[in-house]
PDB file of C-alpha atoms in Angstrom:
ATOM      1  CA  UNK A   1      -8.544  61.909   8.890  1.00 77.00           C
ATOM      2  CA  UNK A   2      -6.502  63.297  11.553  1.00 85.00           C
ATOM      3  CA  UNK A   3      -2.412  64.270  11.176  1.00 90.00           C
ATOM      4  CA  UNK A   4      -0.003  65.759  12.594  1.00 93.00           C
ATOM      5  CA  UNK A   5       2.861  67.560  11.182  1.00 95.00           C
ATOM      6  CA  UNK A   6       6.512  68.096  13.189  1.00 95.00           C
ATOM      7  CA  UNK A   7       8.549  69.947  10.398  1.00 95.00           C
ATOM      8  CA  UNK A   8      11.675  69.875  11.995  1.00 95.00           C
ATOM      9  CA  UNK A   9      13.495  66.726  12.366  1.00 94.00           C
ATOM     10  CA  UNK A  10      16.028  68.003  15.046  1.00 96.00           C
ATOM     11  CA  UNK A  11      16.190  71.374  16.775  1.00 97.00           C
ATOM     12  CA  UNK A  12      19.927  72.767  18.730  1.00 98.00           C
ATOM     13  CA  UNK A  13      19.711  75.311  21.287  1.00 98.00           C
ATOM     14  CA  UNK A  14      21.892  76.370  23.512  1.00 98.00           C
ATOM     15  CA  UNK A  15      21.665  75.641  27.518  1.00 97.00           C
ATOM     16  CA  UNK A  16      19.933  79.285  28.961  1.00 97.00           C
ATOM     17  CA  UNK A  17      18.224  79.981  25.652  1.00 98.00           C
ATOM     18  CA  UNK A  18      14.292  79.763  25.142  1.00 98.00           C
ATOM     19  CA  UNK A  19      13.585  77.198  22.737  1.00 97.00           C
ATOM     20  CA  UNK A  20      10.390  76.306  20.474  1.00 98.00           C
ATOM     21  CA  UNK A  21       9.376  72.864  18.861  1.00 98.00           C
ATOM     22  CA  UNK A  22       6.950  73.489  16.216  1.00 98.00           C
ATOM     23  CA  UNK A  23       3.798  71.283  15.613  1.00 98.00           C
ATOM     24  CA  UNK A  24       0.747  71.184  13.222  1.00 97.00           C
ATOM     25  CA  UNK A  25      -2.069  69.716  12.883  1.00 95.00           C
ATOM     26  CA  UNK A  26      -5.231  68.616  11.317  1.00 93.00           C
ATOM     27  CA  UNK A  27      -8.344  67.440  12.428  1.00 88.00           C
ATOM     28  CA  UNK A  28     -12.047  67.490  11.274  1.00 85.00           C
ATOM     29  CA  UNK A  29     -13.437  68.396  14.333  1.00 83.00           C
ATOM     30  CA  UNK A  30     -12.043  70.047  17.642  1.00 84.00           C
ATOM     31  CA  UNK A  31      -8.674  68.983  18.941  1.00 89.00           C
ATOM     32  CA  UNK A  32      -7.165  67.418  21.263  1.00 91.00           C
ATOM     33  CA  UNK A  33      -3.570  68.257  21.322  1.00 94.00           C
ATOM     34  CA  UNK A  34      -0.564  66.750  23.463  1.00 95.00           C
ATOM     35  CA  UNK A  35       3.088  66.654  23.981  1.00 97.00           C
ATOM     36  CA  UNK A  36       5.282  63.864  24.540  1.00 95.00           C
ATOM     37  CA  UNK A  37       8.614  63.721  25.444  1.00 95.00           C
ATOM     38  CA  UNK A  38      10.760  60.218  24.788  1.00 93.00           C
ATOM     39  CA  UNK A  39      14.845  59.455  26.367  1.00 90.00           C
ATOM     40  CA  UNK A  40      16.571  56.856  24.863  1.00 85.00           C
ATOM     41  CA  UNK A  41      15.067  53.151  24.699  1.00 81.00           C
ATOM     42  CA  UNK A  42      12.091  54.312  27.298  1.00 84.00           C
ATOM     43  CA  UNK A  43       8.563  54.940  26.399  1.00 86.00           C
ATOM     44  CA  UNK A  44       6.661  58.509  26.328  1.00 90.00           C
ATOM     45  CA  UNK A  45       6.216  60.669  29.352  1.00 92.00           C
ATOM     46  CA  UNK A  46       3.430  63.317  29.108  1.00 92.00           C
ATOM     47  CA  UNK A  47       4.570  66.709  29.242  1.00 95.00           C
ATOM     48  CA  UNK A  48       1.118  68.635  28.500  1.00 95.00           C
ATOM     49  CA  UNK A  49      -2.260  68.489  26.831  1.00 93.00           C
ATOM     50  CA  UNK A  50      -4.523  70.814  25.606  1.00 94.00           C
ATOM     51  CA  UNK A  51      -8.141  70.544  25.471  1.00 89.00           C
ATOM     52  CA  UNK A  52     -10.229  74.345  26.169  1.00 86.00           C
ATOM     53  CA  UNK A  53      -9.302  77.075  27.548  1.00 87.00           C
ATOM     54  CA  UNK A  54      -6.707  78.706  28.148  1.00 90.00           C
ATOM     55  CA  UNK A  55      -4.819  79.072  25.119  1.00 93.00           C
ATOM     56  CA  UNK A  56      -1.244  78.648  26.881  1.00 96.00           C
ATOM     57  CA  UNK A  57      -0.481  75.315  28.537  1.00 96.00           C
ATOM     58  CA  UNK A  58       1.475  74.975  31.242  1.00 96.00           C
ATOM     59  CA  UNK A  59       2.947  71.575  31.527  1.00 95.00           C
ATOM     60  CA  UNK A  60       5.857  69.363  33.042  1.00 92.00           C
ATOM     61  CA  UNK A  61       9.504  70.356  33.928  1.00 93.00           C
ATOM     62  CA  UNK A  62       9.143  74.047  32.766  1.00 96.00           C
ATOM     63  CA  UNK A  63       7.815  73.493  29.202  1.00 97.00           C
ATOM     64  CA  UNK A  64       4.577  74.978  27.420  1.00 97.00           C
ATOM     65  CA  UNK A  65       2.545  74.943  24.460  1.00 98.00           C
ATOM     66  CA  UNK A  66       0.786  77.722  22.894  1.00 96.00           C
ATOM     67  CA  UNK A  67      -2.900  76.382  20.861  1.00 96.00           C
ATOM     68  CA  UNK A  68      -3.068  78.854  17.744  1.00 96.00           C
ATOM     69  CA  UNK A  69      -6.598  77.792  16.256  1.00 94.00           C
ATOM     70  CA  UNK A  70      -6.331  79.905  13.459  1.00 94.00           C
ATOM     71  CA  UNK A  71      -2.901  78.730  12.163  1.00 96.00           C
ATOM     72  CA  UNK A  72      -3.477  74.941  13.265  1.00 96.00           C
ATOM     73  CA  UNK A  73      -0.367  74.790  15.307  1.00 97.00           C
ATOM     74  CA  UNK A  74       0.704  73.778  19.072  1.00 98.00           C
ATOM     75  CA  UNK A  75       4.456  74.950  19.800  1.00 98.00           C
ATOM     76  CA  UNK A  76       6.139  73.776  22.812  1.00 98.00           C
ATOM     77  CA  UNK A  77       8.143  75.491  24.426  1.00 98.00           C
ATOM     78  CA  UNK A  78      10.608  76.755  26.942  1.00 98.00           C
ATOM     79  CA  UNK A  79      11.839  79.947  28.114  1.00 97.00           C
ATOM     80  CA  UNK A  80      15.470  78.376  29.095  1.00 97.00           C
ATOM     81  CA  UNK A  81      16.666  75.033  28.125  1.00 97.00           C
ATOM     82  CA  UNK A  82      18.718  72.728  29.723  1.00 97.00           C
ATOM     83  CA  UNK A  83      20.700  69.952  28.658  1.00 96.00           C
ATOM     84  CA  UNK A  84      18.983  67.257  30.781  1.00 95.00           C
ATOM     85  CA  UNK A  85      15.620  68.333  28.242  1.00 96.00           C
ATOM     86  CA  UNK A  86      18.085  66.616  25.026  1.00 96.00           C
ATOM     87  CA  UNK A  87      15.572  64.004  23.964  1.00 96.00           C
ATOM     88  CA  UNK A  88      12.913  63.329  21.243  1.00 95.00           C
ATOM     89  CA  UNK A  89       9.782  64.983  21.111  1.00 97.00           C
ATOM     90  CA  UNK A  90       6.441  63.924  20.050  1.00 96.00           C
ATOM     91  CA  UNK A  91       3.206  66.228  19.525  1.00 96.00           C
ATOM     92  CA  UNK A  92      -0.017  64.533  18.862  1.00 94.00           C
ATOM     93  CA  UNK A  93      -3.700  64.835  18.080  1.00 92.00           C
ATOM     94  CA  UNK A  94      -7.064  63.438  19.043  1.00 87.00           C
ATOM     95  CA  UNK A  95     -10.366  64.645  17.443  1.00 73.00           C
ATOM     96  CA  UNK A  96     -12.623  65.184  20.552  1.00 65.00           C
ATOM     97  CA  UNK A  97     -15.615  65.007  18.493  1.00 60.00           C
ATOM     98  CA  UNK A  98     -15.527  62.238  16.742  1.00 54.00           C
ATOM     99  CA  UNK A  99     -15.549  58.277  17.869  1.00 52.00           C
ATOM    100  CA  UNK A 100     -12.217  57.383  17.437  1.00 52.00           C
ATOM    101  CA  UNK A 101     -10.155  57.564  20.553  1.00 66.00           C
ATOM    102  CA  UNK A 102      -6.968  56.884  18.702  1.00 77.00           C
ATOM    103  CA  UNK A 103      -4.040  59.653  19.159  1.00 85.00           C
ATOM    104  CA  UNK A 104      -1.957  60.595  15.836  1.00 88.00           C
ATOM    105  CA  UNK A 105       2.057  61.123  16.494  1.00 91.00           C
ATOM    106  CA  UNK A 106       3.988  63.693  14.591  1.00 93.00           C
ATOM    107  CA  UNK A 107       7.243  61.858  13.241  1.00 91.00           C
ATOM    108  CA  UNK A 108       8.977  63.149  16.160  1.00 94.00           C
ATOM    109  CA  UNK A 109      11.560  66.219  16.573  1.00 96.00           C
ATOM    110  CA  UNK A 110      15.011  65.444  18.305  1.00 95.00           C
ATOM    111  CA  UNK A 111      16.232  68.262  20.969  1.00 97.00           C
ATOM    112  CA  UNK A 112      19.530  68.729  21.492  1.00 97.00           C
ATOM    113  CA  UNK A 113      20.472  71.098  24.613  1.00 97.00           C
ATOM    114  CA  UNK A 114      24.762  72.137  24.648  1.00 96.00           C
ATOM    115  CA  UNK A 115      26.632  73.847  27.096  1.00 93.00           C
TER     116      UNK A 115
ATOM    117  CA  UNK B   1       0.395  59.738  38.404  1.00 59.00           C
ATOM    118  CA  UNK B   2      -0.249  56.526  36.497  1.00 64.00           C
ATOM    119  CA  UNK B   3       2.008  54.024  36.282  1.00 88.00           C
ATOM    120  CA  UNK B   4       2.111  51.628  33.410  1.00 93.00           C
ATOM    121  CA  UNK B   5       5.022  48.871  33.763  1.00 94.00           C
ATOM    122  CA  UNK B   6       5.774  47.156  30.614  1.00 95.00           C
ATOM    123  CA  UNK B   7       7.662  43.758  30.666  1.00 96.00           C
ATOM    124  CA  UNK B   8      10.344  42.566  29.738  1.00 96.00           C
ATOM    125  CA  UNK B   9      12.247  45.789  28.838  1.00 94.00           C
ATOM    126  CA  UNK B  10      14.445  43.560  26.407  1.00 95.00           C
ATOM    127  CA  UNK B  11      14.388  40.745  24.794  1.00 97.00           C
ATOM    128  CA  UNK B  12      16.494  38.472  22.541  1.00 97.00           C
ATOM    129  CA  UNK B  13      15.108  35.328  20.541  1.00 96.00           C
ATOM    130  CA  UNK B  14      15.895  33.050  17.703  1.00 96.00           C
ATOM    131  CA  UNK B  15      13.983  32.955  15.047  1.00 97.00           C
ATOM    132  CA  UNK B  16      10.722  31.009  14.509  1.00 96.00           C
ATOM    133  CA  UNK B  17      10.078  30.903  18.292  1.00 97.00           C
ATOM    134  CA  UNK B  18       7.368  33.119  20.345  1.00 97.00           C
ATOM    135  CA  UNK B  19       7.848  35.845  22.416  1.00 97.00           C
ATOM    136  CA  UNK B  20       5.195  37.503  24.888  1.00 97.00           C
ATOM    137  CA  UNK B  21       5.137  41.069  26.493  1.00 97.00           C
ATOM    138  CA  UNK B  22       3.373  42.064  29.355  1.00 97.00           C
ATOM    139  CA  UNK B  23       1.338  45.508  29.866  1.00 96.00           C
ATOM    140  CA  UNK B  24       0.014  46.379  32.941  1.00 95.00           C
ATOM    141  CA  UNK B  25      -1.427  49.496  34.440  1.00 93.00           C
ATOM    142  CA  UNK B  26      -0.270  49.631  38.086  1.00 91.00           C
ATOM    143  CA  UNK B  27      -2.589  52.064  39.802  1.00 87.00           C
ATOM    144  CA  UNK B  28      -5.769  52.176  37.439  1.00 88.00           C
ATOM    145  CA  UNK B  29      -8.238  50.035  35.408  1.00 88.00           C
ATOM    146  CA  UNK B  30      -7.967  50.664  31.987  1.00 86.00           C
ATOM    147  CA  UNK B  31     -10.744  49.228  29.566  1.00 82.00           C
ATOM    148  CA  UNK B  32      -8.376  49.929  26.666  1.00 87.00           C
ATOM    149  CA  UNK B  33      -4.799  49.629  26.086  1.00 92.00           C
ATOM    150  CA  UNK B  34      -2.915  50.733  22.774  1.00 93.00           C
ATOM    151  CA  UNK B  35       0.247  48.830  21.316  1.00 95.00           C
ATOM    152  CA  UNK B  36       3.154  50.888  19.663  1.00 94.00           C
ATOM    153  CA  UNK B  37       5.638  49.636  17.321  1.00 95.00           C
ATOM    154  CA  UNK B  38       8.477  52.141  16.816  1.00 91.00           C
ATOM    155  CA  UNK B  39      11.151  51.589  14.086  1.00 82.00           C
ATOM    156  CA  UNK B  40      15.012  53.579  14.467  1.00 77.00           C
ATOM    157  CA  UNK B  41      14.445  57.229  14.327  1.00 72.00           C
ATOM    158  CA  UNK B  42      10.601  56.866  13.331  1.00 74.00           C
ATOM    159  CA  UNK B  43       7.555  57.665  15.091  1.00 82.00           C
ATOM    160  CA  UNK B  44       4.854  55.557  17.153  1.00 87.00           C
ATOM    161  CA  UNK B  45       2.816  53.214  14.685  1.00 90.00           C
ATOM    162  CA  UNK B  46      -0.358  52.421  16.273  1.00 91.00           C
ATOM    163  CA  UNK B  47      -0.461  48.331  16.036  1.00 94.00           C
ATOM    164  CA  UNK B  48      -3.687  47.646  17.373  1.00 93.00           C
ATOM    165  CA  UNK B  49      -6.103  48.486  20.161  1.00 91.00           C
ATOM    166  CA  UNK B  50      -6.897  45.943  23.331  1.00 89.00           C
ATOM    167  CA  UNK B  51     -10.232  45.954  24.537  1.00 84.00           C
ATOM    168  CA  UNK B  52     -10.626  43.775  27.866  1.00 84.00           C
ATOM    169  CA  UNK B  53     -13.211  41.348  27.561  1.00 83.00           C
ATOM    170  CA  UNK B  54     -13.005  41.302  24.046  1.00 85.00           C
ATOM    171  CA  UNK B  55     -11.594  41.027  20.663  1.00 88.00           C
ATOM    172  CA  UNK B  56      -8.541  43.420  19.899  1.00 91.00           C
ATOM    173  CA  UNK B  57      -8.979  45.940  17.066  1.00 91.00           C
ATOM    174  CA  UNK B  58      -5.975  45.737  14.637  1.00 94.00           C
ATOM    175  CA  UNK B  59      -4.635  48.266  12.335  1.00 92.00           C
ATOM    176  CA  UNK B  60      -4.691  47.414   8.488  1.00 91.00           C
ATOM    177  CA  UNK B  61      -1.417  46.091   7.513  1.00 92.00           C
ATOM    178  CA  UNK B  62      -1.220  44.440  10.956  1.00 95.00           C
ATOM    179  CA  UNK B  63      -1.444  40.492  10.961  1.00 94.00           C
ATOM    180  CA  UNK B  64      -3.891  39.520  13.676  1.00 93.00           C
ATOM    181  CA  UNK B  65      -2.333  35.763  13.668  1.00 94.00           C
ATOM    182  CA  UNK B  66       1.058  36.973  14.135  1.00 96.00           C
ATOM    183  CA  UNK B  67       0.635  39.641  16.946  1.00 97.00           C
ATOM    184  CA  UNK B  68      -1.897  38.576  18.981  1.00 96.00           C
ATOM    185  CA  UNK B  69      -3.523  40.370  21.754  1.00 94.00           C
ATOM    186  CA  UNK B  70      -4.881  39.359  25.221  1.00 91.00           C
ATOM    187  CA  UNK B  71      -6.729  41.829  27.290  1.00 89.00           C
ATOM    188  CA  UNK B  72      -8.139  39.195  29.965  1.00 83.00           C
ATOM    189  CA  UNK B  73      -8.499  42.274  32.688  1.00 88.00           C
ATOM    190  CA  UNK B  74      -8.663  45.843  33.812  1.00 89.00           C
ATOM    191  CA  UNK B  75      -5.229  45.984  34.384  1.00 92.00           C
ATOM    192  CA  UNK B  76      -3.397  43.581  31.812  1.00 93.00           C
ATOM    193  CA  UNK B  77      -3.024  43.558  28.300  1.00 94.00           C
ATOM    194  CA  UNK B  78      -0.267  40.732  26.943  1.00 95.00           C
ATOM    195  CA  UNK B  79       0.951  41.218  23.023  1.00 97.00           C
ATOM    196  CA  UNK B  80       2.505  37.754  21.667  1.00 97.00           C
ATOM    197  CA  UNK B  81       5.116  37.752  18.670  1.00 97.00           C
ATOM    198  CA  UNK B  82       4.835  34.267  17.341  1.00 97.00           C
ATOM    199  CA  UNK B  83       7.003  32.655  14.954  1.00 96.00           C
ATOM    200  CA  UNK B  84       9.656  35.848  15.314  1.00 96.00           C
ATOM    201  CA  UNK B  85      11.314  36.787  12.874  1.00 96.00           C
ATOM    202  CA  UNK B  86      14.031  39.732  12.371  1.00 95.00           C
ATOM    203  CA  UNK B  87      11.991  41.757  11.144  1.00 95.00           C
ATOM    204  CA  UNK B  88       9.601  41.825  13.515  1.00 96.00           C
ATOM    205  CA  UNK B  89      12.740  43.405  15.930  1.00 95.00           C
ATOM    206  CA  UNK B  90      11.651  46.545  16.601  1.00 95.00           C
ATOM    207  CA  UNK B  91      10.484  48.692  19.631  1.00 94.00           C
ATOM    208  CA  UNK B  92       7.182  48.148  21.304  1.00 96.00           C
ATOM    209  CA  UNK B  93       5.620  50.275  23.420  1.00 95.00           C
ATOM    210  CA  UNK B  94       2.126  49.705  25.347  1.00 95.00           C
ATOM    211  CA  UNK B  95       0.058  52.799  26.609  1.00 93.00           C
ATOM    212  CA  UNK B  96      -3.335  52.520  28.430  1.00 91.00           C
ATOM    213  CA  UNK B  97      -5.568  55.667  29.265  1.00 82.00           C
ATOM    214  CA  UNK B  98      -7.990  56.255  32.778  1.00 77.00           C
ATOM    215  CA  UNK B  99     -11.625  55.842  31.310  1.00 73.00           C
ATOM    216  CA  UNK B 100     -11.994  59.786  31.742  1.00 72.00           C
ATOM    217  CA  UNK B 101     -11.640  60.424  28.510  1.00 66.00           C
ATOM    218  CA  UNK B 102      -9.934  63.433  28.710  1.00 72.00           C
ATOM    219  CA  UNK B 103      -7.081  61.884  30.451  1.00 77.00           C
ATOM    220  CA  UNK B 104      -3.815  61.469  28.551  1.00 81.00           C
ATOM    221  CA  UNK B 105      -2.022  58.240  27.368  1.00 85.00           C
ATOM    222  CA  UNK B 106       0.205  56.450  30.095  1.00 90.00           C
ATOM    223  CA  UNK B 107       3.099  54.928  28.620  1.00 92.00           C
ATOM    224  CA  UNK B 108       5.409  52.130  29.148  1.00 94.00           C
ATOM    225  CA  UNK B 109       8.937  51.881  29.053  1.00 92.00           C
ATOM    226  CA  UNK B 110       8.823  49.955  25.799  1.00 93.00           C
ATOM    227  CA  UNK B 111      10.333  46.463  25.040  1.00 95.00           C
ATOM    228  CA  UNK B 112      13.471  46.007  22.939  1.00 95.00           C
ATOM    229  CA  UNK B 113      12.935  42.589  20.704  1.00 96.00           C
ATOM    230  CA  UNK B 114      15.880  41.336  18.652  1.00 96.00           C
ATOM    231  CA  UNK B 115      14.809  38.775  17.023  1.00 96.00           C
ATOM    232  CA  UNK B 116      17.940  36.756  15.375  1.00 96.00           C
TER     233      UNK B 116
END
């Protein structure tokens, strides 16, 4: 079975400062590994995916995600946050080798930006 | 990039009576379609999985009779609440993928049912 673990519920930063919202996961096979961003009563925009390559992801509106095979994590992040980024974020997981083509959601991490 | 338009965005209705949201993917065919249900401050619970031209594939603990899926073409998927009740209000969301699989989930904007 596939999972995927968000350990932070909510994460504060400061507008101008880098921040970093931390995602697990775990998967039989090889990954496929996304980010999704959610604003209030609206459904999920895509922000990134990984799949090969590159280890760093570049994705929408400034963020990225760094795949770390060896610790099982994909981190998004950002090098300077504004407030317009406070919303909840998702991270989720497809195995690429097996059948299933069902994604698994984290529980979701809330960012809040402040001036 | 792909569009997915979910309808209606809200939606009040009394108890005991039906309710039906629309899913469609605006500039692609998608063979398969996914159905959210998202409770307050909780994450995306995968209802069931539309299949056009054929028989959706429900998620255990999901009644079938209740929610019931129509995926009648490439670019439609319809998910019917019958006999609402509240606690069936709740947030659902509708998300449909290019056949490349590789490509990424396409969301809708989700539909708010209050069922009262």
């Amino acid at each position: 079975a596939q999972s995927v673990a968000q350990p932070e519920d909510q994460v504060n930063v400061a507008e101008g400062n880098p921040l970093t919202v931390k995602c697990t996961y775990s998967v039989s096979g090889n990954p496929y590994l996304f980010w999704y961003v959610q604003y209030p009563n609206r459904g999920l925009q895509f922000l990134l995916k990984y799949i090969t390559g590159d280890n760093l992801v570049k994705g929408s509106y400034g963020f990225e995600a760094e795949f770390n095979k060896s610790q099982t994590s994909f981190h998004l992040k950002k090098p300077s946050a504004l407030v317009s980024d406070s919303a909840l974020y998702f991270c989720a997981v497809r195995d690429l080798t097996g059948t299933a083509s069902k994604l698994t959601f984290g529980t979701g991490t809330r960012l809040q930006v402040t001036l | 990039g792909a569009v997915v338009s979910q309808h209606p965005s809200w939606v009040i209705c009394k108890s005991g009576t039906s309710v039906k949201i629309e899913c469609r993917s605006l500039d692609f065919q998608a063979t398969t379609m996914f159905w959210y249900r998202q409770f307050p401050k909780q994450s995306l619970m995968l209802m069931a999985t539309s299949n056009e031209g054929s028989k959706a594939t429900y998620e255990q603990g999901v009644e079938k009779d209740k929610f019931l899926i129509n995926h009648a073409s490439l670019t439609l998927s319809t998910l019917t609440v019958t006999s609402a009740h509240p606690e069936d209000s709740s947030f659902y969301i509708c998300s449909a993928r290019r056949q490349n699989k590789d490509s990424p989930l396409h969301f809708g904007n989700g539909t708010r049912l209050t069922v009262t």
